Amino acid sequence: MIRSTITLLVLSVCCRIGFAQATAFTAVDDGEARSRIVLGNRASKVAKDAALLLQQSIRDVSGVELEILSEEQFTSLETAQRRGFVIGDGALARSLGLDSSALEMEEFRLLSAQDLICFVGRSNARSPAEVWAVRHFTDEVLGIHTLWPGKIGTHIPRTDRIVVPIMEYRYRPLAYRRFRTWPKTPHPEVEQWLEAHQLSTRLYNRDGYKFGHAFTDWWERFSENPETRAYFAEAPDGKVQLRTPAKPEYAKLNVGNPAVRRQIIRDWKASAEQPPLIWNVCPNDSAGYDTSDASCALDTTNYPKPDIWSGKASMTARYVSFWKTLRSEMVAELADPAQKDQFRLTTYAYGAYREPPPPGTLGPGFVIQIVPTYDAYGRAMWEGWRQAGASELLCRPNWWHMGGSAPHLPLRDVFEYIAFIRARGMAGIDMDILLPHWATQGAYYYLLARTIERPDLTLEAILSEYTTAFGPAADEVERYLAYWEAFTKKAAYPFPAGGPVSQNPDGLYETLQRKHGYSLNPLRGSWEATPFLYTKEVLQPAVEILDRAAGKVAPGSIEAERVAFLREGLRLFWYRRELIRLKAPRLRTATETEDDFREAVRRWEQLRDQMQSRFGHVVDQQAIPDRL
């Protein structure tokens, strides 16, 4: 083994709270243990899991297994041997001034003192805070990084010497966070990747906020009754109807009708929880907004009714008016003044009502989940809703629906947007939707997970974590990511935010889609545009970069497997590009037929199966996307 040292200079701490000054210490030296892992005498099951994780991580890095001792066993050692890692509540942690009961839920803390480093956290059934504390150490000091799901996606540096620096770190994850996945129940390796980044497909939700289109069952409940049919939107011809008859869950409400508010209040009061202090009023999806005089009276601009119905007019003013009146009526039903202050309505800023209202017009008592863009418009949207006075703002991006399965990598733009909104009150993120395009978009997934998990890291630090895992090929992988990031900027896919929001009407995507008569909506158009955007001339420089990367890594090494993962992923994308082209008869050459399309599907599926066998469950399963 090549002798090396993992060490890191982090925040130095002179501990002046009643115990000796902290010192860095050597945990492993020359392949031998020089420290122990100590379980606090009040350690929880989570703390025990954290101890096992730390033991495994140090063994993976150094080949050395540290023994796990009780506090009694540890304190019985000679003073010179009392060096190591204290995990969980107990007498040792308390002597250092640490106790999980002093932390907020999901908060964790690392603190050095003497020749010890202590890990404590406030866990619950879903949130293993002590495990997160240990993962921070294995990430920051050992350099273990979980880049993508599966064995080759975890970077584990090797060393025979581990020096533990003086550390102090305290962190509480965002209150509301989730990465939705496709499929909805992902492979366990994907869930493990999420857990390694303090995320899940299941919602972490400390404050109990509820979002989601809130009235999807109303058409079924109320449309047949002549009295309650007036709850629903009128079309420009004055008739109550669905804009999309096959989608009753898209039904829009007549928000100018007071009976709608009364029905919402009846549903609220009938809830099992009495009274619910959080109530979801997110409008249903799609267009079909009400054109009745009652709702139009809430607008501050006199829009043409066809524009209202189709969602081309701003509906923000009417919905803000509706929400404010509704909230005041609901608060009036509460007798307790404290409950009146605590009561929150949750809703979206999305589609035709994404534009922020004037400053101060919303006021407290509202929690807004913004479906944003990540450009200057998205920043203005966030700042506008913040100045409108919402109690809290959450981020609900649809960005992973952009680009299909292409190497779509808006890395700097996304990083800078998240940093911008985090500095302006972001209370959570609900990301839609993590697709299995790890070989082409994995750096993007990793960047966003790390940006949420570690707001202290720079963009360069996160990308360095990713590229370092490729060893001697790191510089080529850095060039590869930069190549596709630059192309992503040129492509300029519109944002899916309740209809397409243009990023650049003169970008390649919009220019080519207009030229070929295809949709500008990226949900479908991202796939349709693939043959036009990703020509051989576009892919060839990327192929050459990865060829050079393959020449720099040792055959059979884990770095070679990682480079192969990217290369095969790009090849799979090209096969996908070809089958999309061949599916459209007008894009075929004069000699190509349906048989060529079927052969393209077979070839794609064969490579997909080979990749799944070789790299694990990080490869797309659908040859033909549902959107096509």
XYZ file of C-alpha atoms in Angstrom:
628
model
C 0.000 0.000 0.000
C 1.271 3.452 -0.889
C 1.715 5.403 2.302
C -0.472 8.495 2.339
C -2.228 10.664 4.864
C -5.820 11.796 4.886
C -5.998 14.985 6.863
C -8.005 18.137 6.620
C -7.763 21.560 8.135
C -11.231 22.532 9.298
C -12.408 25.023 11.864
C -9.901 25.022 14.713
C -11.484 25.095 18.122
C -9.892 25.948 21.426
C -12.338 24.368 23.808
C -12.698 26.615 26.813
C -15.842 25.193 28.338
C -14.351 23.187 31.168
C -12.234 20.533 29.478
C -8.836 20.276 27.875
C -7.993 21.922 24.592
C -8.752 19.789 21.567
C -5.924 18.263 19.593
C -5.689 16.462 16.305
C -4.983 12.779 16.752
C -3.927 9.809 14.678
C -6.651 7.193 14.384
C -4.762 4.743 12.156
C -1.030 4.672 11.485
C 1.032 2.340 9.333
C -1.914 -0.023 9.033
C -2.484 -0.296 12.793
C -5.260 0.997 15.042
C -4.307 3.940 17.226
C -7.829 4.764 18.457
C -11.188 3.279 19.439
C -14.848 3.849 18.759
C -16.823 4.474 21.945
C -20.573 4.061 22.307
C -22.146 6.412 24.823
C -23.836 4.657 27.730
C -27.147 6.179 26.638
C -26.555 5.558 22.942
C -29.606 4.909 20.801
C -29.962 2.260 18.111
C -29.198 4.975 15.558
C -25.960 5.759 17.403
C -25.047 2.071 17.302
C -25.697 2.039 13.559
C -23.503 5.128 13.268
C -20.699 3.365 15.149
C -20.886 0.409 12.767
C -20.865 2.771 9.776
C -17.752 4.516 11.074
C -16.050 1.203 11.771
C -16.849 -0.027 8.247
C -15.741 3.241 6.631
C -12.366 3.255 8.381
C -11.896 -0.402 7.451
C -12.746 0.367 3.809
C -10.228 3.207 3.682
C -7.360 1.712 5.665
C -7.971 -2.002 6.029
C -7.909 -1.508 9.813
C -10.867 -2.363 12.027
C -11.253 -0.212 15.121
C -12.835 -1.938 18.084
C -16.105 -0.604 19.464
C -16.065 -0.165 23.240
C -18.534 0.852 25.888
C -17.791 3.975 27.908
C -16.825 1.795 30.865
C -14.355 -0.193 28.787
C -12.894 2.976 27.305
C -12.449 4.840 30.596
C -10.714 1.809 32.096
C -7.903 2.144 29.552
C -4.631 3.857 30.321
C -4.908 7.620 29.809
C -2.548 7.531 26.822
C -4.869 5.043 25.093
C -8.036 7.119 25.500
C -8.134 8.368 21.956
C -10.990 7.990 19.537
C -14.560 8.561 18.441
C -17.411 9.013 20.927
C -20.805 8.322 19.392
C -24.143 9.014 21.032
C -25.361 10.305 24.360
C -23.576 9.388 27.538
C -21.263 10.578 30.271
C -18.396 11.302 27.882
C -20.565 13.414 25.597
C -21.997 15.297 28.569
C -18.495 15.974 29.880
C -17.845 17.721 26.568
C -21.029 19.745 26.907
C -22.968 17.698 24.358
C -26.422 16.171 24.748
C -28.885 15.367 21.991
C -31.755 16.790 24.050
C -30.215 20.238 23.563
C -30.454 19.869 19.774
C -33.398 20.468 17.464
C -35.026 17.493 15.753
C -32.767 16.202 12.922
C -29.867 18.364 14.088
C -26.427 16.841 14.611
C -23.112 18.026 15.936
C -19.436 17.038 15.803
C -17.000 18.444 18.357
C -13.344 17.794 19.131
C -12.030 17.769 22.696
C -8.768 16.367 24.046
C -7.937 13.308 21.904
C -11.598 12.695 21.116
C -14.170 13.644 18.563
C -17.781 13.360 19.653
C -20.847 12.777 17.448
C -24.364 13.458 18.738
C -27.678 13.962 16.993
C -31.393 14.314 17.604
C -32.939 11.430 15.685
C -36.457 10.165 15.166
C -37.896 7.083 13.490
C -36.962 8.336 10.019
C -34.070 10.700 10.588
C -30.794 9.057 11.712
C -29.018 12.205 12.861
C -26.039 10.406 14.434
C -25.530 8.530 11.157
C -25.547 11.862 9.326
C -22.935 13.143 11.768
C -20.680 10.182 11.014
C -21.270 10.558 7.274
C -20.129 14.155 7.539
C -16.866 12.883 9.014
C -16.408 10.107 6.445
C -17.130 12.632 3.716
C -15.003 15.495 5.022
C -12.048 13.604 6.515
C -11.966 10.160 4.909
C -13.010 11.479 1.493
C -15.686 8.838 0.897
C -18.199 10.163 -1.628
C -21.313 8.429 -2.939
C -21.453 9.692 -6.524
C -24.120 7.383 -7.915
C -25.840 4.186 -6.749
C -23.912 0.955 -6.655
C -20.406 -0.164 -5.819
C -18.464 1.666 -8.529
C -20.342 4.866 -7.741
C -18.810 5.090 -4.266
C -15.346 6.632 -4.160
C -13.227 5.248 -1.304
C -9.655 6.595 -1.115
C -7.041 4.195 0.263
C -4.548 5.124 2.962
C -2.614 3.570 5.827
C -2.706 6.691 7.980
C -5.761 8.620 9.152
C -5.281 11.859 11.051
C -8.403 13.280 12.668
C -8.305 17.088 12.609
C -9.843 19.408 15.149
C -13.465 19.765 14.100
C -16.584 21.605 15.070
C -19.652 21.245 12.895
C -23.317 21.707 13.606
C -26.038 21.272 11.024
C -29.745 20.726 10.643
C -31.054 19.659 7.226
C -33.810 21.544 5.469
C -37.170 20.933 7.122
C -38.841 19.780 3.895
C -36.949 17.702 1.354
C -37.514 14.919 -1.126
C -36.200 13.693 -4.462
C -39.085 11.989 -6.227
C -37.971 9.073 -8.401
C -39.026 7.087 -11.428
C -39.970 4.382 -10.885
C -41.811 5.612 -7.799
C -40.363 2.794 -5.710
C -36.712 2.793 -6.745
C -34.155 0.036 -6.531
C -32.702 -0.218 -2.988
C -29.340 1.055 -4.272
C -30.996 4.299 -5.372
C -32.684 4.689 -1.993
C -29.315 4.084 -0.320
C -27.775 6.815 -2.467
C -30.500 9.206 -1.382
C -30.077 8.280 2.278
C -26.339 8.934 2.010
C -27.259 12.529 1.128
C -29.925 13.042 3.840
C -32.654 12.561 1.222
C -35.362 10.055 0.390
C -38.159 9.325 -2.058
C -40.397 9.639 1.006
C -40.885 13.158 2.230
C -38.896 14.558 5.128
C -41.367 17.078 6.520
C -40.700 18.415 10.014
C -43.381 21.104 9.831
C -46.162 18.919 8.474
C -46.785 20.997 5.342
C -49.069 19.459 2.748
C -48.856 20.194 -0.958
C -50.231 18.635 -4.111
C -53.171 19.551 -6.334
C -55.877 19.770 -3.679
C -59.152 19.486 -5.563
C -58.609 16.519 -7.874
C -61.709 14.688 -6.568
C -64.085 17.651 -6.680
C -65.421 17.044 -10.189
C -66.454 13.539 -9.183
C -67.904 14.794 -5.888
C -69.810 17.821 -7.063
C -70.224 18.136 -10.842
C -73.449 16.104 -11.122
C -75.397 18.185 -8.601
C -76.859 21.321 -10.259
C -76.268 23.346 -7.089
C -72.618 22.400 -6.649
C -71.792 22.329 -10.356
C -71.400 26.081 -9.972
C -68.202 25.353 -8.025
C -66.421 24.836 -11.343
C -64.915 27.034 -14.010
C -66.937 28.423 -16.878
C -65.507 28.257 -20.387
C -65.607 31.395 -22.579
C -69.007 30.252 -23.910
C -70.440 30.503 -20.379
C -70.805 26.756 -19.864
C -69.296 24.831 -16.959
C -67.057 22.209 -18.521
C -63.690 20.506 -18.371
C -61.039 21.875 -20.688
C -59.624 18.334 -20.876
C -62.637 15.986 -20.598
C -60.436 12.927 -20.105
C -58.772 14.571 -17.088
C -61.412 15.445 -14.450
C -58.578 15.854 -11.954
C -57.645 19.024 -13.882
C -60.971 20.727 -13.087
C -60.530 24.378 -12.128
C -62.739 26.135 -9.603
C -64.866 29.235 -9.803
C -62.837 31.035 -7.154
C -65.159 34.046 -7.302
C -68.053 31.936 -6.000
C -68.321 32.236 -2.170
C -69.848 28.746 -2.084
C -66.449 27.337 -3.081
C -64.856 28.843 0.022
C -67.693 27.544 2.192
C -67.182 24.021 0.827
C -63.440 24.185 1.506
C -64.186 25.273 5.075
C -66.668 22.413 5.520
C -64.035 19.937 4.333
C -61.472 21.527 6.653
C -63.776 21.350 9.681
C -64.669 17.735 8.868
C -61.010 16.696 8.994
C -60.027 14.097 11.576
C -57.606 16.575 13.126
C -59.494 19.299 14.973
C -58.738 21.890 13.817
C -55.999 21.351 11.235
C -53.625 24.286 11.423
C -52.195 23.555 7.970
C -54.501 23.268 4.974
C -53.602 22.637 1.352
C -55.322 24.743 -1.315
C -53.019 24.126 -4.300
C -55.080 24.558 -7.491
C -55.443 21.616 -9.825
C -52.987 21.187 -12.684
C -53.211 22.415 -16.283
C -55.311 25.263 -17.724
C -59.079 25.804 -17.968
C -59.278 28.789 -15.608
C -62.655 30.270 -14.803
C -63.967 33.001 -17.112
C -67.079 33.881 -15.089
C -67.686 37.490 -14.103
C -67.250 36.598 -10.425
C -63.699 35.294 -10.882
C -62.737 37.914 -13.460
C -63.719 40.585 -10.930
C -60.755 39.419 -8.823
C -58.292 40.095 -11.651
C -56.454 43.409 -11.761
C -56.296 43.317 -15.574
C -59.170 42.839 -18.010
C -57.929 39.787 -19.926
C -59.651 38.244 -22.963
C -61.619 35.223 -21.830
C -59.906 32.824 -24.274
C -56.541 33.819 -22.784
C -57.831 33.149 -19.271
C -59.273 29.770 -20.242
C -56.047 28.669 -21.952
C -53.778 29.823 -19.111
C -52.088 32.591 -21.104
C -53.214 35.349 -18.708
C -51.755 35.887 -15.248
C -54.052 34.470 -12.584
C -51.923 35.571 -9.632
C -54.118 38.492 -8.538
C -57.321 36.439 -8.451
C -55.729 33.557 -6.578
C -54.043 35.823 -4.020
C -57.419 37.497 -3.420
C -59.118 34.110 -3.123
C -56.484 32.726 -0.746
C -56.513 35.797 1.501
C -60.301 35.862 1.804
C -60.404 32.123 2.417
C -57.740 32.301 5.101
C -59.476 35.139 6.934
C -62.718 33.134 6.950
C -60.946 30.009 8.206
C -59.094 31.927 10.917
C -62.439 33.358 12.066
C -63.508 29.788 12.853
C -60.637 29.408 15.340
C -61.247 30.497 18.927
C -57.668 30.284 20.197
C -55.618 33.415 19.323
C -52.440 31.321 19.224
C -54.010 29.021 16.646
C -55.052 32.003 14.552
C -51.393 33.034 14.337
C -50.215 29.483 13.654
C -52.719 28.716 10.896
C -51.166 28.253 7.445
C -52.522 27.759 3.964
C -50.165 25.911 1.620
C -50.258 26.470 -2.114
C -48.195 26.656 -5.285
C -46.740 29.457 -7.381
C -47.102 27.622 -10.671
C -48.365 27.921 -14.201
C -50.584 30.941 -14.776
C -50.228 32.031 -11.136
C -46.432 31.810 -10.835
C -45.859 35.564 -11.281
C -45.414 37.165 -7.846
C -47.902 39.774 -6.618
C -46.783 43.276 -5.588
C -44.739 43.541 -2.377
C -46.740 43.150 0.816
C -49.956 42.018 -0.869
C -49.916 38.426 0.373
C -48.873 38.744 4.001
C -48.109 36.017 6.560
C -50.014 32.803 7.008
C -49.126 31.377 3.600
C -46.507 28.793 2.692
C -45.740 28.927 -1.017
C -44.097 26.151 -2.992
C -42.565 27.800 -6.045
C -42.129 25.867 -9.301
C -39.179 27.899 -10.572
C -36.751 28.367 -13.381
C -33.049 28.553 -12.498
C -32.239 31.724 -14.438
C -32.700 35.444 -13.757
C -36.465 35.051 -14.146
C -36.448 32.363 -11.450
C -34.522 34.633 -9.106
C -37.009 37.448 -9.673
C -39.879 35.033 -9.078
C -38.422 33.903 -5.753
C -37.604 37.421 -4.607
C -41.054 38.634 -5.625
C -42.911 36.018 -3.578
C -40.579 36.687 -0.665
C -41.350 40.392 -0.781
C -45.058 39.619 -1.100
C -44.844 38.490 2.525
C -45.256 34.706 2.485
C -44.407 33.050 5.802
C -42.190 30.469 4.109
C -41.056 29.576 0.610
C -40.184 26.118 -0.686
C -38.663 25.084 -3.996
C -40.495 22.576 -6.236
C -38.445 22.262 -9.459
C -39.354 20.232 -12.531
C -35.865 20.644 -13.975
C -35.091 16.948 -14.417
C -37.833 16.777 -17.054
C -35.579 18.877 -19.297
C -33.274 17.191 -21.782
C -34.742 13.709 -21.942
C -31.896 11.238 -21.383
C -29.260 13.536 -22.920
C -26.187 14.772 -21.014
C -28.113 17.858 -19.909
C -25.843 19.498 -17.312
C -26.786 23.037 -16.178
C -24.347 22.686 -13.290
C -23.317 26.245 -12.480
C -26.758 27.692 -13.156
C -28.444 25.268 -10.760
C -25.784 25.617 -8.075
C -25.972 29.405 -8.135
C -29.773 29.411 -8.117
C -29.967 27.149 -5.055
C -27.367 29.293 -3.283
C -29.414 32.390 -4.145
C -32.709 31.094 -2.764
C -31.098 29.439 0.242
C -29.761 32.844 1.239
C -33.320 34.147 0.865
C -35.257 31.792 3.070
C -35.604 28.483 1.224
C -37.317 26.200 3.761
C -37.246 23.057 1.642
C -37.046 21.379 -1.750
C -39.225 18.790 -3.473
C -37.420 17.742 -6.652
C -39.311 16.169 -9.535
C -38.157 13.717 -10.793
C -34.982 11.644 -10.408
C -34.769 9.553 -13.575
C -32.320 6.679 -14.139
C -30.026 8.611 -16.492
C -27.038 8.315 -14.157
C -24.505 7.719 -16.925
C -25.416 10.967 -18.707
C -26.881 13.173 -15.955
C -25.347 11.678 -12.814
C -23.047 14.654 -12.197
C -26.153 16.875 -12.158
C -27.939 14.604 -9.669
C -24.854 14.539 -7.464
C -24.376 18.293 -7.637
C -27.919 19.025 -6.527
C -27.843 16.459 -3.717
C -24.557 17.861 -2.406
C -25.761 21.446 -2.728
C -28.749 20.603 -0.524
C -26.753 18.455 1.920
C -23.644 20.645 2.177
C -24.450 24.332 1.627
C -20.916 25.184 2.761
C -19.328 23.599 -0.331
C -18.416 25.524 -3.467
C -19.358 24.404 -6.947
C -15.705 23.657 -7.663
C -15.406 21.514 -4.530
C -18.446 19.423 -5.455
C -17.314 18.871 -9.035
C -13.833 18.009 -7.780
C -15.348 15.305 -5.571
C -17.001 13.855 -8.659
C -14.045 14.021 -11.025
C -11.452 12.901 -8.452
C -13.148 9.509 -8.405
C -11.838 8.966 -11.951
C -8.229 9.024 -10.772
C -5.743 9.760 -13.590
C -8.668 10.576 -15.889
C -10.052 13.308 -13.612
C -8.931 16.124 -15.906
C -10.608 14.531 -18.926
C -13.854 13.970 -17.021
C -13.723 17.610 -15.965
C -13.431 18.562 -19.657
C -16.275 16.188 -20.491
C -18.610 17.820 -17.978
C -17.575 21.285 -19.157
C -18.264 20.317 -22.780
C -21.809 19.238 -22.035
C -22.434 22.157 -19.701
C -21.532 24.537 -22.526
C -23.794 22.649 -24.933
C -26.611 22.690 -22.371
C -26.364 26.479 -22.354
C -26.580 26.570 -26.152
C -29.515 24.157 -26.253
C -31.510 26.248 -23.739
C -34.441 23.915 -23.147
C -37.526 25.750 -21.854
C -38.417 25.180 -18.213
C -41.459 23.037 -17.366
C -43.304 25.226 -14.868
C -46.961 24.676 -15.668
C -46.295 25.196 -19.361
C -42.981 25.958 -21.065
C -41.079 29.012 -19.843
C -38.532 30.076 -22.434
C -34.900 30.195 -21.405
C -33.765 31.611 -24.733
C -36.086 31.741 -27.766
C -33.008 31.821 -29.994
C -31.433 28.776 -28.351
C -30.885 25.600 -30.341
C -33.862 23.769 -28.836
C -36.524 26.354 -29.619
C -35.012 27.181 -33.004
C -34.960 23.541 -34.120
C -38.367 22.666 -32.650
C -39.991 25.557 -34.505
C -38.162 24.610 -37.689
C -39.383 21.007 -37.546
C -42.848 21.782 -36.205
C -42.472 20.055 -32.855
C -43.591 21.010 -29.364
C -41.773 23.646 -27.322
C -42.958 21.961 -24.129
C -39.880 20.141 -22.790
C -41.901 17.295 -21.275
C -42.445 15.901 -24.759
C -40.180 18.101 -26.809
C -36.985 17.068 -25.006
C -37.376 13.634 -26.557
C -38.565 14.866 -29.947
C -35.608 17.246 -30.222
C -32.984 14.583 -29.549
C -32.260 13.703 -33.217
C -31.941 17.377 -34.181
C -29.827 18.542 -31.251
C -27.475 15.600 -30.828
C -25.892 14.985 -34.192
C -22.712 12.993 -34.756
C -20.829 16.273 -34.992
C -22.068 17.260 -31.525
C -21.298 13.913 -29.900
C -17.890 13.325 -31.494
C -15.884 15.751 -29.270
C -17.420 14.151 -26.174
C -16.557 10.675 -27.453
C -12.962 11.750 -28.036
C -12.666 13.164 -24.510
C -13.849 9.880 -23.012
C -11.526 7.920 -25.292
C -8.616 9.912 -23.873
C -9.939 9.300 -20.367
C -10.011 5.554 -21.017
C -6.384 5.693 -22.115
C -5.308 7.235 -18.813
C -6.716 4.649 -16.398
C -5.349 1.216 -15.609
C -7.288 -1.589 -17.315
C -9.462 -3.447 -14.826
C -9.289 -0.672 -12.221
C -12.357 0.849 -10.610
C -11.453 4.113 -12.334
C -11.575 2.275 -15.665
C -15.045 0.984 -14.782
C -16.208 4.506 -13.995
C -14.932 5.806 -17.320
C -16.588 2.845 -19.038
C -19.845 3.748 -17.309
C -19.775 7.202 -18.881
C -18.716 5.861 -22.282
C -21.380 3.183 -22.389
C -23.932 5.681 -21.137
C -23.140 7.998 -24.026
C -23.383 5.091 -26.456
C -26.749 4.101 -24.982
C -27.906 7.678 -25.436
C -26.874 7.571 -29.106
C -28.871 4.366 -29.555
C -31.843 6.113 -27.922
C -31.361 9.046 -30.277
C -31.496 6.701 -33.264
C -34.620 4.857 -32.175
C -36.385 8.190 -31.569
C -35.397 9.280 -35.084
C -36.499 6.027 -36.664
C -39.819 6.069 -34.833
C -40.814 9.165 -36.840
C -41.299 8.111 -40.496
C -40.570 11.624 -41.761
C -37.105 11.514 -40.177
C -36.101 8.239 -41.828
C -33.970 8.091 -44.948
C -35.519 6.830 -48.164
C -34.340 3.273 -47.488
C -35.179 3.030 -43.776
C -38.324 1.185 -42.682
C -40.231 0.064 -39.611
C -37.878 -2.914 -39.452
C -34.988 -0.521 -38.901
C -36.901 1.048 -36.027
C -37.509 -2.347 -34.433
C -33.829 -3.192 -34.829
C -32.900 0.102 -33.140
C -35.121 -0.774 -30.182
C -33.568 -4.246 -29.962
C -30.059 -2.807 -30.054
C -30.904 -0.254 -27.346
C -32.457 -2.898 -25.116
C -29.471 -5.213 -25.568
C -26.986 -2.534 -24.496
C -29.248 -1.495 -21.634
C -29.345 -5.067 -20.346
C -25.568 -5.355 -20.644
C -25.119 -2.117 -18.718
C -27.510 -3.201 -15.985
C -25.621 -6.465 -15.628
C -22.293 -4.647 -15.452
C -23.101 -1.437 -13.581
C -26.269 -2.172 -11.632
C -29.660 -0.526 -11.489
C -28.623 2.922 -12.652
C -29.722 2.554 -16.259
C -33.038 3.545 -17.836
C -35.520 0.740 -18.383
C -37.743 2.270 -21.084
C -36.719 2.179 -24.727
C -39.663 4.364 -25.756
C -40.455 7.141 -23.279
C -44.103 7.565 -22.311
C -43.948 11.112 -23.675
C -43.514 9.819 -27.256
